[in-house]
Amino acid sequence: MPRPGRNTYSDQKPPYSYISLTAMAIQSAPEKMLPLSDIYKFIMERFPYYRENTQRWQNSLRHNLSFNDCFIKIPRRPDQPGKGSFWALHPSCGDMFENGSFLRRRKRFKVLKSDPLAPSKPADAAQYLQHQAKLRLSALAASGAAAHLPQVPAAAAAYNLGGVAQPSGFKHPFAIENIIAREYKMPGGLAFSAMQPVPAAYPLPNQLSTMGSSLGAGWSHVYGSAGMIESATPIPMAGGDYSAYGVPLKPLCHAAGQTLPAIPVPIKPTPAAVPALPALPAPLPALLSNSPPSLSPTSSQTATSQSSPATPSETLTSPASALHSVAVH
DNA sequence: ATTTGTTTAAGTTCAG
DNA sequence: CTGAACTTAAACAAAT
């Protein structure tokens, strides 16, 4: 057990597409965005399968990031070291896996680029996300676990999505919590099994629930503190297995990853109640309805602590700029 | 030189 | 069966 050796753990391919894997990674981050290398890390830490053939799947993953509109690229600030941009989920990509399968979406999410004024510029997206992150942090602080909050640029959400603004408490359907939770609840007896063509050898998350709490023996394709056990497991990858990356393995997603609820909670109150383009009027009410368990109080915001000198210039305007997005067919 | 990002193209798998 | 979603490969530009 201590030494996984090689290929000790199931090397079966996890029942997730690259899109869902990437979405999970992104959602696990406090800021809801990650650089490419951290997406890699997230996946490798949790899915042993992806600790091999890295060249292959990472190329595929990169292709997916570029190719799919559900991923948006957010530029780094000049004062931020590091390579590449951050990747985030398009705010209105909705639940792309409503059908229950994380292998295949019903439809591909596509953004209709209509007018050249389209606010789909990365900068706007960045502001949008930062704004959201700020809200979440603020909410957290207000809830008591106050510490020091990074001064997120006060830029208001410029990423106007025609009413698709999400309350800070909102969790994307891709949040690993949600993914797990969904499998957990599943209406009626219709459980996870109903959707998985996966070989029986695949212990699935919902089975894990019945197993009590002991991971390790359960989810064979997942490795490490995937998030459902909040035991202080700093991810047992001490060995320099991943040194190929030369990345110091700073607990970046660590913070969000291990703070997931021990018991998955239903996130979405009502399924089918979250269309991609709801056009809800004022989504600000229930902020802490289900306060995200992420952002563990103990772990400071180590992640991208870029706190740039608040640029006071912003206006909540950005009116007619409606970003059309739709599931293309 | 390596990493990151974009794009094309062909092959595979699944849902309708 | 067909089309769409997905995977994989590969060439290449850009950034670090």
mmCIF file of C-alpha atoms (C1' of nucleotides) in Angstrom:
data_model
loop_
_atom_site.group_PDB
_atom_site.id
_atom_site.type_symbol
_atom_site.label_atom_id
_atom_site.label_comp_id
_atom_site.label_asym_id
_atom_site.label_seq_id
_atom_site.Cartn_x
_atom_site.Cartn_y
_atom_site.Cartn_z
ATOM 1 C CA MET A 1 0.000 0.000 0.000
ATOM 2 C CA PRO A 2 2.644 2.486 0.863
ATOM 3 C CA ARG A 3 4.403 1.922 -2.353
ATOM 4 C CA PRO A 4 2.131 1.727 -5.308
ATOM 5 C CA GLY A 5 4.957 0.560 -7.378
ATOM 6 C CA ARG A 6 3.890 0.895 -10.901
ATOM 7 C CA ASN A 7 0.561 0.095 -12.332
ATOM 8 C CA THR A 8 -0.562 -1.210 -9.052
ATOM 9 C CA TYR A 9 -3.579 0.959 -9.180
ATOM 10 C CA SER A 10 -6.148 0.418 -11.724
ATOM 11 C CA ASP A 11 -5.013 1.754 -14.984
ATOM 12 C CA GLN A 12 -8.383 1.648 -16.464
ATOM 13 C CA LYS A 13 -9.444 4.681 -18.241
ATOM 14 C CA PRO A 14 -11.691 6.778 -16.106
ATOM 15 C CA PRO A 15 -15.198 7.213 -17.392
ATOM 16 C CA TYR A 16 -14.685 10.816 -18.156
ATOM 17 C CA SER A 17 -13.960 12.610 -21.332
ATOM 18 C CA TYR A 18 -11.170 15.104 -21.507
ATOM 19 C CA ILE A 19 -13.737 17.785 -21.364
ATOM 20 C CA SER A 20 -15.174 16.590 -18.132
ATOM 21 C CA LEU A 21 -11.780 15.971 -16.647
ATOM 22 C CA THR A 22 -10.710 19.441 -17.521
ATOM 23 C CA ALA A 23 -13.911 20.882 -16.227
ATOM 24 C CA MET A 24 -13.405 19.098 -12.952
ATOM 25 C CA ALA A 25 -9.937 20.467 -12.623
ATOM 26 C CA ILE A 26 -11.022 23.972 -13.324
ATOM 27 C CA GLN A 27 -13.916 23.749 -10.985
ATOM 28 C CA SER A 28 -11.733 22.500 -8.225
ATOM 29 C CA ALA A 29 -9.741 25.657 -8.255
ATOM 30 C CA PRO A 30 -10.808 28.406 -5.922
ATOM 31 C CA GLU A 31 -10.578 30.896 -8.686
ATOM 32 C CA LYS A 32 -12.274 28.632 -11.140
ATOM 33 C CA MET A 33 -9.385 28.813 -13.463
ATOM 34 C CA LEU A 34 -6.153 26.990 -13.906
ATOM 35 C CA PRO A 35 -3.107 27.083 -16.031
ATOM 36 C CA LEU A 36 -2.538 24.177 -18.257
ATOM 37 C CA SER A 37 0.100 22.612 -16.125
ATOM 38 C CA ASP A 38 -2.205 22.564 -13.161
ATOM 39 C CA ILE A 39 -4.892 20.913 -15.131
ATOM 40 C CA TYR A 40 -2.386 18.247 -15.931
ATOM 41 C CA LYS A 41 -1.501 17.937 -12.317
ATOM 42 C CA PHE A 42 -5.043 17.667 -11.181
ATOM 43 C CA ILE A 43 -5.705 14.837 -13.528
ATOM 44 C CA MET A 44 -2.537 12.991 -12.830
ATOM 45 C CA GLU A 45 -2.928 13.231 -9.124
ATOM 46 C CA ARG A 46 -6.318 11.692 -9.206
ATOM 47 C CA PHE A 47 -6.269 9.343 -12.087
ATOM 48 C CA PRO A 48 -3.341 6.987 -12.243
ATOM 49 C CA TYR A 49 -4.303 6.127 -15.715
ATOM 50 C CA TYR A 50 -3.087 9.464 -16.833
ATOM 51 C CA ARG A 51 0.295 9.109 -15.350
ATOM 52 C CA GLU A 52 1.433 7.429 -18.457
ATOM 53 C CA ASN A 53 1.407 8.337 -22.076
ATOM 54 C CA THR A 54 1.408 11.898 -21.033
ATOM 55 C CA GLN A 55 2.450 13.108 -24.398
ATOM 56 C CA ARG A 56 -0.560 11.554 -25.898
ATOM 57 C CA TRP A 57 -3.340 12.596 -23.649
ATOM 58 C CA GLN A 58 -1.935 15.998 -22.911
ATOM 59 C CA ASN A 59 -1.926 16.766 -26.539
ATOM 60 C CA SER A 60 -5.502 15.663 -26.707
ATOM 61 C CA LEU A 61 -6.364 17.751 -23.754
ATOM 62 C CA ARG A 62 -4.775 20.800 -25.242
ATOM 63 C CA HIS A 63 -6.684 20.202 -28.377
ATOM 64 C CA ASN A 64 -9.865 20.107 -26.389
ATOM 65 C CA LEU A 65 -9.091 23.327 -24.640
ATOM 66 C CA SER A 66 -8.601 25.124 -27.876
ATOM 67 C CA PHE A 67 -11.288 23.447 -29.809
ATOM 68 C CA ASN A 68 -14.172 23.636 -27.420
ATOM 69 C CA ASP A 69 -15.881 26.886 -26.749
ATOM 70 C CA CYS A 70 -16.756 25.813 -23.301
ATOM 71 C CA PHE A 71 -13.221 26.626 -22.310
ATOM 72 C CA ILE A 72 -12.037 30.152 -22.295
ATOM 73 C CA LYS A 73 -8.575 31.441 -22.002
ATOM 74 C CA ILE A 74 -7.754 34.086 -19.508
ATOM 75 C CA PRO A 75 -4.509 35.951 -19.897
ATOM 76 C CA ARG A 76 -2.105 36.287 -17.078
ATOM 77 C CA ARG A 77 -1.317 39.615 -15.723
ATOM 78 C CA PRO A 78 2.143 40.797 -16.567
ATOM 79 C CA ASP A 79 3.077 40.709 -12.945
ATOM 80 C CA GLN A 80 2.218 37.083 -12.801
ATOM 81 C CA PRO A 81 4.990 34.668 -13.382
ATOM 82 C CA GLY A 82 4.297 31.493 -15.145
ATOM 83 C CA LYS A 83 3.658 30.192 -18.539
ATOM 84 C CA GLY A 84 0.537 30.153 -20.513
ATOM 85 C CA SER A 85 -2.810 31.529 -19.701
ATOM 86 C CA PHE A 86 -5.427 30.422 -17.298
ATOM 87 C CA TRP A 87 -8.231 28.298 -18.499
ATOM 88 C CA ALA A 88 -11.736 28.605 -17.285
ATOM 89 C CA LEU A 89 -15.156 27.392 -18.103
ATOM 90 C CA HIS A 90 -17.358 29.528 -20.175
ATOM 91 C CA PRO A 91 -19.830 30.987 -17.740
ATOM 92 C CA SER A 92 -22.788 29.930 -19.723
ATOM 93 C CA CYS A 93 -21.757 26.548 -20.797
ATOM 94 C CA GLY A 94 -24.277 25.192 -18.382
ATOM 95 C CA ASP A 95 -24.506 21.588 -17.593
ATOM 96 C CA MET A 96 -23.041 19.911 -20.565
ATOM 97 C CA PHE A 97 -23.485 16.517 -19.086
ATOM 98 C CA GLU A 98 -27.088 16.649 -18.220
ATOM 99 C CA ASN A 99 -27.601 13.360 -19.811
ATOM 100 C CA GLY A 100 -25.672 11.893 -16.960
ATOM 101 C CA SER A 101 -22.733 10.644 -18.866
ATOM 102 C CA PHE A 102 -19.429 12.287 -18.478
ATOM 103 C CA LEU A 103 -18.164 10.548 -21.513
ATOM 104 C CA ARG A 104 -20.322 12.179 -24.026
ATOM 105 C CA ARG A 105 -22.298 15.320 -24.049
ATOM 106 C CA ARG A 106 -25.603 15.617 -25.646
ATOM 107 C CA LYS A 107 -24.564 18.585 -27.601
ATOM 108 C CA ARG A 108 -21.471 20.516 -28.039
ATOM 109 C CA PHE A 109 -21.354 23.897 -26.480
ATOM 110 C CA LYS A 110 -20.686 26.567 -29.003
ATOM 111 C CA VAL A 111 -20.500 30.285 -28.785
ATOM 112 C CA LEU A 112 -22.112 32.148 -31.551
ATOM 113 C CA LYS A 113 -19.862 34.941 -32.474
ATOM 114 C CA SER A 114 -22.243 37.371 -33.998
ATOM 115 C CA ASP A 115 -21.183 40.933 -33.677
ATOM 116 C CA PRO A 116 -17.607 42.082 -33.502
ATOM 117 C CA LEU A 117 -18.514 43.864 -30.322
ATOM 118 C CA ALA A 118 -18.979 40.609 -28.644
ATOM 119 C CA PRO A 119 -17.647 40.878 -25.146
ATOM 120 C CA SER A 120 -16.133 37.518 -25.307
ATOM 121 C CA LYS A 121 -12.780 39.093 -25.001
ATOM 122 C CA PRO A 122 -10.535 37.326 -22.580
ATOM 123 C CA ALA A 123 -10.046 40.396 -20.528
ATOM 124 C CA ASP A 124 -13.709 40.599 -19.867
ATOM 125 C CA ALA A 125 -13.871 37.005 -19.003
ATOM 126 C CA ALA A 126 -11.020 37.470 -16.635
ATOM 127 C CA GLN A 127 -12.802 40.242 -14.908
ATOM 128 C CA TYR A 128 -15.895 38.262 -14.730
ATOM 129 C CA LEU A 129 -14.168 35.400 -13.087
ATOM 130 C CA GLN A 130 -12.235 37.528 -10.747
ATOM 131 C CA HIS A 131 -15.351 39.229 -9.757
ATOM 132 C CA GLN A 132 -16.933 35.940 -9.026
ATOM 133 C CA ALA A 133 -13.969 34.784 -7.099
ATOM 134 C CA LYS A 134 -14.093 37.929 -5.130
ATOM 135 C CA LEU A 135 -17.700 37.393 -4.322
ATOM 136 C CA ARG A 136 -17.029 33.927 -3.153
ATOM 137 C CA LEU A 137 -14.203 35.007 -1.004
ATOM 138 C CA SER A 138 -16.195 37.823 0.386
ATOM 139 C CA ALA A 139 -18.987 35.508 1.215
ATOM 140 C CA LEU A 140 -16.603 33.223 2.905
ATOM 141 C CA ALA A 141 -15.115 36.007 4.902
ATOM 142 C CA ALA A 142 -18.494 37.184 5.929
ATOM 143 C CA SER A 143 -19.274 33.762 7.146
ATOM 144 C CA GLY A 144 -16.620 34.021 9.734
ATOM 145 C CA ALA A 145 -13.545 32.438 8.366
ATOM 146 C CA ALA A 146 -12.143 35.817 7.704
ATOM 147 C CA ALA A 147 -8.525 36.251 7.189
ATOM 148 C CA HIS A 148 -7.024 38.382 4.580
ATOM 149 C CA LEU A 149 -8.561 38.621 1.243
ATOM 150 C CA PRO A 150 -6.599 39.355 -1.805
ATOM 151 C CA GLN A 151 -7.530 42.630 -3.277
ATOM 152 C CA VAL A 152 -9.108 41.506 -6.372
ATOM 153 C CA PRO A 153 -9.312 44.225 -8.894
ATOM 154 C CA ALA A 154 -12.545 45.913 -8.295
ATOM 155 C CA ALA A 155 -13.497 45.550 -11.827
ATOM 156 C CA ALA A 156 -17.081 44.642 -12.044
ATOM 157 C CA ALA A 157 -18.372 41.875 -14.105
ATOM 158 C CA ALA A 158 -17.908 43.027 -17.586
ATOM 159 C CA TYR A 159 -18.728 39.693 -18.911
ATOM 160 C CA ASN A 160 -22.332 40.371 -19.328
ATOM 161 C CA LEU A 161 -24.110 37.299 -20.391
ATOM 162 C CA GLY A 162 -27.516 38.595 -20.881
ATOM 163 C CA GLY A 163 -28.781 37.598 -17.533
ATOM 164 C CA VAL A 164 -26.757 34.566 -16.977
ATOM 165 C CA ALA A 165 -24.907 36.058 -14.145
ATOM 166 C CA GLN A 166 -24.543 33.529 -11.448
ATOM 167 C CA PRO A 167 -24.745 34.127 -7.781
ATOM 168 C CA SER A 168 -21.475 33.718 -6.079
ATOM 169 C CA GLY A 169 -22.630 30.616 -4.392
ATOM 170 C CA PHE A 170 -23.370 28.954 -7.594
ATOM 171 C CA LYS A 171 -21.373 25.945 -8.420
ATOM 172 C CA HIS A 172 -20.902 24.891 -11.911
ATOM 173 C CA PRO A 173 -22.278 21.540 -12.721
ATOM 174 C CA PHE A 174 -18.763 20.503 -13.384
ATOM 175 C CA ALA A 175 -17.624 21.005 -9.897
ATOM 176 C CA ILE A 176 -16.230 17.757 -8.807
ATOM 177 C CA GLU A 177 -18.528 18.031 -5.864
ATOM 178 C CA ASN A 178 -21.421 18.171 -8.170
ATOM 179 C CA ILE A 179 -20.237 15.392 -10.294
ATOM 180 C CA ILE A 180 -19.875 13.240 -7.316
ATOM 181 C CA ALA A 181 -22.982 14.478 -5.688
ATOM 182 C CA ARG A 182 -24.975 13.822 -8.746
ATOM 183 C CA GLU A 183 -23.928 10.307 -8.870
ATOM 184 C CA TYR A 184 -24.770 10.250 -5.301
ATOM 185 C CA LYS A 185 -28.292 11.343 -5.404
ATOM 186 C CA MET A 186 -29.730 10.440 -8.738
ATOM 187 C CA PRO A 187 -33.458 10.492 -8.790
ATOM 188 C CA GLY A 188 -35.186 7.432 -7.584
ATOM 189 C CA GLY A 189 -33.380 4.222 -7.687
ATOM 190 C CA LEU A 190 -32.119 5.179 -11.028
ATOM 191 C CA ALA A 191 -28.565 5.384 -10.040
ATOM 192 C CA PHE A 192 -25.235 5.809 -11.564
ATOM 193 C CA SER A 193 -25.252 2.429 -13.087
ATOM 194 C CA ALA A 194 -27.928 3.424 -15.454
ATOM 195 C CA MET A 195 -25.601 5.590 -17.334
ATOM 196 C CA GLN A 196 -22.372 3.825 -17.302
ATOM 197 C CA PRO A 197 -21.315 1.511 -19.962
ATOM 198 C CA VAL A 198 -18.243 1.190 -17.899
ATOM 199 C CA PRO A 199 -17.082 -2.261 -17.088
ATOM 200 C CA ALA A 200 -18.188 -3.578 -13.796
ATOM 201 C CA ALA A 201 -14.668 -3.495 -12.640
ATOM 202 C CA TYR A 202 -15.211 0.155 -12.189
ATOM 203 C CA PRO A 203 -16.098 1.027 -8.703
ATOM 204 C CA LEU A 204 -18.180 4.062 -9.020
ATOM 205 C CA PRO A 205 -18.544 6.956 -6.734
ATOM 206 C CA ASN A 206 -21.949 6.024 -5.581
ATOM 207 C CA GLN A 207 -20.654 2.737 -4.508
ATOM 208 C CA LEU A 208 -18.137 4.516 -2.529
ATOM 209 C CA SER A 209 -20.861 5.951 -0.431
ATOM 210 C CA THR A 210 -21.873 2.554 0.662
ATOM 211 C CA MET A 211 -18.373 1.707 1.492
ATOM 212 C CA GLY A 212 -18.446 4.046 4.330
ATOM 213 C CA SER A 213 -15.453 6.219 4.249
ATOM 214 C CA SER A 214 -12.492 4.182 3.419
ATOM 215 C CA LEU A 215 -11.239 5.260 0.150
ATOM 216 C CA GLY A 216 -8.226 3.638 -1.279
ATOM 217 C CA ALA A 217 -9.926 0.373 -1.600
ATOM 218 C CA GLY A 218 -12.830 1.888 -3.326
ATOM 219 C CA TRP A 219 -12.308 4.062 -6.284
ATOM 220 C CA SER A 220 -9.561 2.374 -8.015
ATOM 221 C CA HIS A 221 -9.174 4.750 -10.839
ATOM 222 C CA VAL A 222 -8.994 7.662 -8.551
ATOM 223 C CA TYR A 223 -5.980 8.176 -6.535
ATOM 224 C CA GLY A 224 -5.300 10.445 -3.703
ATOM 225 C CA SER A 225 -7.622 12.736 -1.918
ATOM 226 C CA ALA A 226 -9.913 13.185 -4.752
ATOM 227 C CA GLY A 227 -12.058 15.273 -2.587
ATOM 228 C CA MET A 228 -14.618 13.146 -0.932
ATOM 229 C CA ILE A 229 -12.593 12.425 2.063
ATOM 230 C CA GLU A 230 -11.503 15.384 3.935
ATOM 231 C CA SER A 231 -8.917 13.504 5.831
ATOM 232 C CA ALA A 232 -5.784 15.497 5.801
ATOM 233 C CA THR A 233 -4.323 13.645 2.960
ATOM 234 C CA PRO A 234 -1.954 15.850 1.160
ATOM 235 C CA ILE A 235 -2.058 13.517 -1.721
ATOM 236 C CA PRO A 236 0.224 10.581 -1.298
ATOM 237 C CA MET A 237 2.414 11.326 -4.145
ATOM 238 C CA ALA A 238 5.456 12.091 -2.182
ATOM 239 C CA GLY A 239 7.618 10.131 -4.482
ATOM 240 C CA GLY A 240 9.077 12.130 -7.260
ATOM 241 C CA ASP A 241 6.921 10.400 -9.705
ATOM 242 C CA TYR A 242 5.796 13.501 -11.403
ATOM 243 C CA SER A 243 9.097 15.134 -11.492
ATOM 244 C CA ALA A 244 8.816 15.002 -15.175
ATOM 245 C CA TYR A 245 7.104 18.274 -14.845
ATOM 246 C CA GLY A 246 9.619 19.931 -12.717
ATOM 247 C CA VAL A 247 6.704 21.568 -11.124
ATOM 248 C CA PRO A 248 7.159 22.044 -7.436
ATOM 249 C CA LEU A 249 3.782 20.584 -6.868
ATOM 250 C CA LYS A 250 2.650 23.434 -4.846
ATOM 251 C CA PRO A 251 -0.654 22.623 -3.370
ATOM 252 C CA LEU A 252 -2.483 24.703 -5.780
ATOM 253 C CA CYS A 253 -5.554 22.747 -6.347
ATOM 254 C CA HIS A 254 -4.733 21.134 -3.128
ATOM 255 C CA ALA A 255 -6.643 23.780 -1.369
ATOM 256 C CA ALA A 256 -9.804 23.205 -3.229
ATOM 257 C CA GLY A 257 -9.382 19.594 -3.881
ATOM 258 C CA GLN A 258 -9.269 18.314 -0.439
ATOM 259 C CA THR A 259 -11.842 20.524 1.011
ATOM 260 C CA LEU A 260 -14.683 18.848 -0.646
ATOM 261 C CA PRO A 261 -17.404 17.660 1.541
ATOM 262 C CA ALA A 262 -17.024 14.341 3.145
ATOM 263 C CA ILE A 263 -20.547 13.702 2.177
ATOM 264 C CA PRO A 264 -21.605 14.932 -1.145
ATOM 265 C CA VAL A 265 -24.494 17.233 -0.872
ATOM 266 C CA PRO A 266 -27.043 17.853 -3.464
ATOM 267 C CA ILE A 267 -26.118 21.028 -5.140
ATOM 268 C CA LYS A 268 -28.726 21.620 -7.665
ATOM 269 C CA PRO A 269 -32.057 21.883 -5.976
ATOM 270 C CA THR A 270 -34.016 20.996 -8.989
ATOM 271 C CA PRO A 271 -32.649 19.289 -11.978
ATOM 272 C CA ALA A 272 -33.755 20.664 -15.258
ATOM 273 C CA ALA A 273 -34.227 23.954 -13.541
ATOM 274 C CA VAL A 274 -31.009 25.302 -14.843
ATOM 275 C CA PRO A 275 -31.197 25.961 -18.502
ATOM 276 C CA ALA A 276 -28.169 27.370 -20.112
ATOM 277 C CA LEU A 277 -29.711 30.686 -20.792
ATOM 278 C CA PRO A 278 -32.198 31.334 -18.122
ATOM 279 C CA ALA A 279 -32.359 35.099 -18.291
ATOM 280 C CA LEU A 280 -33.049 35.287 -14.654
ATOM 281 C CA PRO A 281 -33.613 38.734 -13.374
ATOM 282 C CA ALA A 282 -31.645 39.173 -10.224
ATOM 283 C CA PRO A 283 -29.698 36.132 -9.277
ATOM 284 C CA LEU A 284 -28.194 37.683 -6.229
ATOM 285 C CA PRO A 285 -30.460 36.390 -3.531
ATOM 286 C CA ALA A 286 -29.259 33.173 -2.132
ATOM 287 C CA LEU A 287 -25.636 33.738 -1.728
ATOM 288 C CA LEU A 288 -24.627 31.183 0.751
ATOM 289 C CA SER A 289 -27.395 28.817 0.124
ATOM 290 C CA ASN A 290 -24.944 26.063 -0.013
ATOM 291 C CA SER A 291 -21.754 27.739 0.820
ATOM 292 C CA PRO A 292 -19.028 26.114 -1.111
ATOM 293 C CA PRO A 293 -17.064 23.854 1.057
ATOM 294 C CA SER A 294 -14.050 24.740 -0.906
ATOM 295 C CA LEU A 295 -11.596 27.246 0.299
ATOM 296 C CA SER A 296 -10.678 25.571 3.443
ATOM 297 C CA PRO A 297 -10.162 28.039 6.197
ATOM 298 C CA THR A 298 -6.845 26.589 7.106
ATOM 299 C CA SER A 299 -5.308 26.823 3.756
ATOM 300 C CA SER A 300 -4.715 30.328 2.759
ATOM 301 C CA GLN A 301 -5.238 31.364 -0.738
ATOM 302 C CA THR A 302 -1.942 30.141 -1.829
ATOM 303 C CA ALA A 303 -3.044 29.768 -5.321
ATOM 304 C CA THR A 304 -2.924 32.599 -7.669
ATOM 305 C CA SER A 305 -2.510 35.360 -5.200
ATOM 306 C CA GLN A 306 -2.161 38.067 -7.655
ATOM 307 C CA SER A 307 -4.010 40.779 -5.922
ATOM 308 C CA SER A 308 -3.350 43.501 -8.329
ATOM 309 C CA PRO A 309 -3.650 47.066 -7.225
ATOM 310 C CA ALA A 310 -7.332 47.433 -7.547
ATOM 311 C CA THR A 311 -8.102 49.345 -10.590
ATOM 312 C CA PRO A 312 -10.978 51.448 -9.495
ATOM 313 C CA SER A 313 -12.038 52.025 -12.984
ATOM 314 C CA GLU A 314 -15.001 50.014 -13.785
ATOM 315 C CA THR A 315 -18.577 50.394 -14.361
ATOM 316 C CA LEU A 316 -21.270 47.919 -14.032
ATOM 317 C CA THR A 317 -22.387 48.894 -17.379
ATOM 318 C CA SER A 318 -21.703 46.693 -20.315
ATOM 319 C CA PRO A 319 -25.268 46.664 -21.355
ATOM 320 C CA ALA A 320 -26.391 45.485 -24.672
ATOM 321 C CA SER A 321 -23.460 43.232 -24.947
ATOM 322 C CA ALA A 322 -25.169 39.963 -24.976
ATOM 323 C CA LEU A 323 -23.033 37.004 -25.561
ATOM 324 C CA HIS A 324 -24.827 34.486 -27.563
ATOM 325 C CA SER A 325 -24.028 31.026 -26.746
ATOM 326 C CA VAL A 326 -25.891 28.016 -27.641
ATOM 327 C CA ALA A 327 -25.556 24.399 -27.996
ATOM 328 C CA VAL A 328 -24.779 24.044 -31.558
ATOM 329 C CA HIS A 329 -26.114 21.241 -33.477
ATOM 330 C "C1'" DA B 1 14.506 24.097 -26.613
ATOM 331 C "C1'" DT B 2 10.414 23.355 -24.292
ATOM 332 C "C1'" DT B 3 5.863 24.567 -23.268
ATOM 333 C "C1'" DT B 4 1.631 26.304 -24.690
ATOM 334 C "C1'" DG B 5 -1.895 27.046 -28.019
ATOM 335 C "C1'" DT B 6 -4.236 26.455 -32.704
ATOM 336 C "C1'" DT B 7 -5.685 23.868 -36.382
ATOM 337 C "C1'" DT B 8 -6.474 20.010 -39.606
ATOM 338 C "C1'" DA B 9 -7.483 15.520 -40.326
ATOM 339 C "C1'" DA B 10 -8.574 10.853 -39.691
ATOM 340 C "C1'" DG B 11 -10.224 7.164 -36.763
ATOM 341 C "C1'" DT B 12 -13.453 5.476 -32.978
ATOM 342 C "C1'" DT B 13 -17.608 5.206 -30.354
ATOM 343 C "C1'" DC B 14 -22.134 6.172 -29.060
ATOM 344 C "C1'" DA B 15 -27.034 7.937 -29.334
ATOM 345 C "C1'" DG B 16 -30.862 8.638 -31.952
ATOM 346 C "C1'" DC C 1 -27.150 3.178 -40.200
ATOM 347 C "C1'" DT C 2 -25.850 7.889 -39.774
ATOM 348 C "C1'" DG C 3 -24.266 11.863 -37.610
ATOM 349 C "C1'" DA C 4 -22.338 13.903 -33.757
ATOM 350 C "C1'" DA C 5 -19.226 13.643 -30.020
ATOM 351 C "C1'" DC C 6 -14.898 12.163 -28.820
ATOM 352 C "C1'" DT C 7 -9.940 10.607 -29.354
ATOM 353 C "C1'" DT C 8 -5.584 10.668 -31.332
ATOM 354 C "C1'" DA C 9 -2.001 12.277 -34.275
ATOM 355 C "C1'" DA C 10 0.526 15.764 -36.206
ATOM 356 C "C1'" DA C 11 2.146 20.175 -38.035
ATOM 357 C "C1'" DC C 12 3.078 24.546 -36.800
ATOM 358 C "C1'" DA C 13 3.093 29.337 -34.475
ATOM 359 C "C1'" DA C 14 3.942 31.865 -30.375
ATOM 360 C "C1'" DA C 15 5.610 32.535 -25.934
ATOM 361 C "C1'" DT C 16 8.894 31.702 -22.312
#
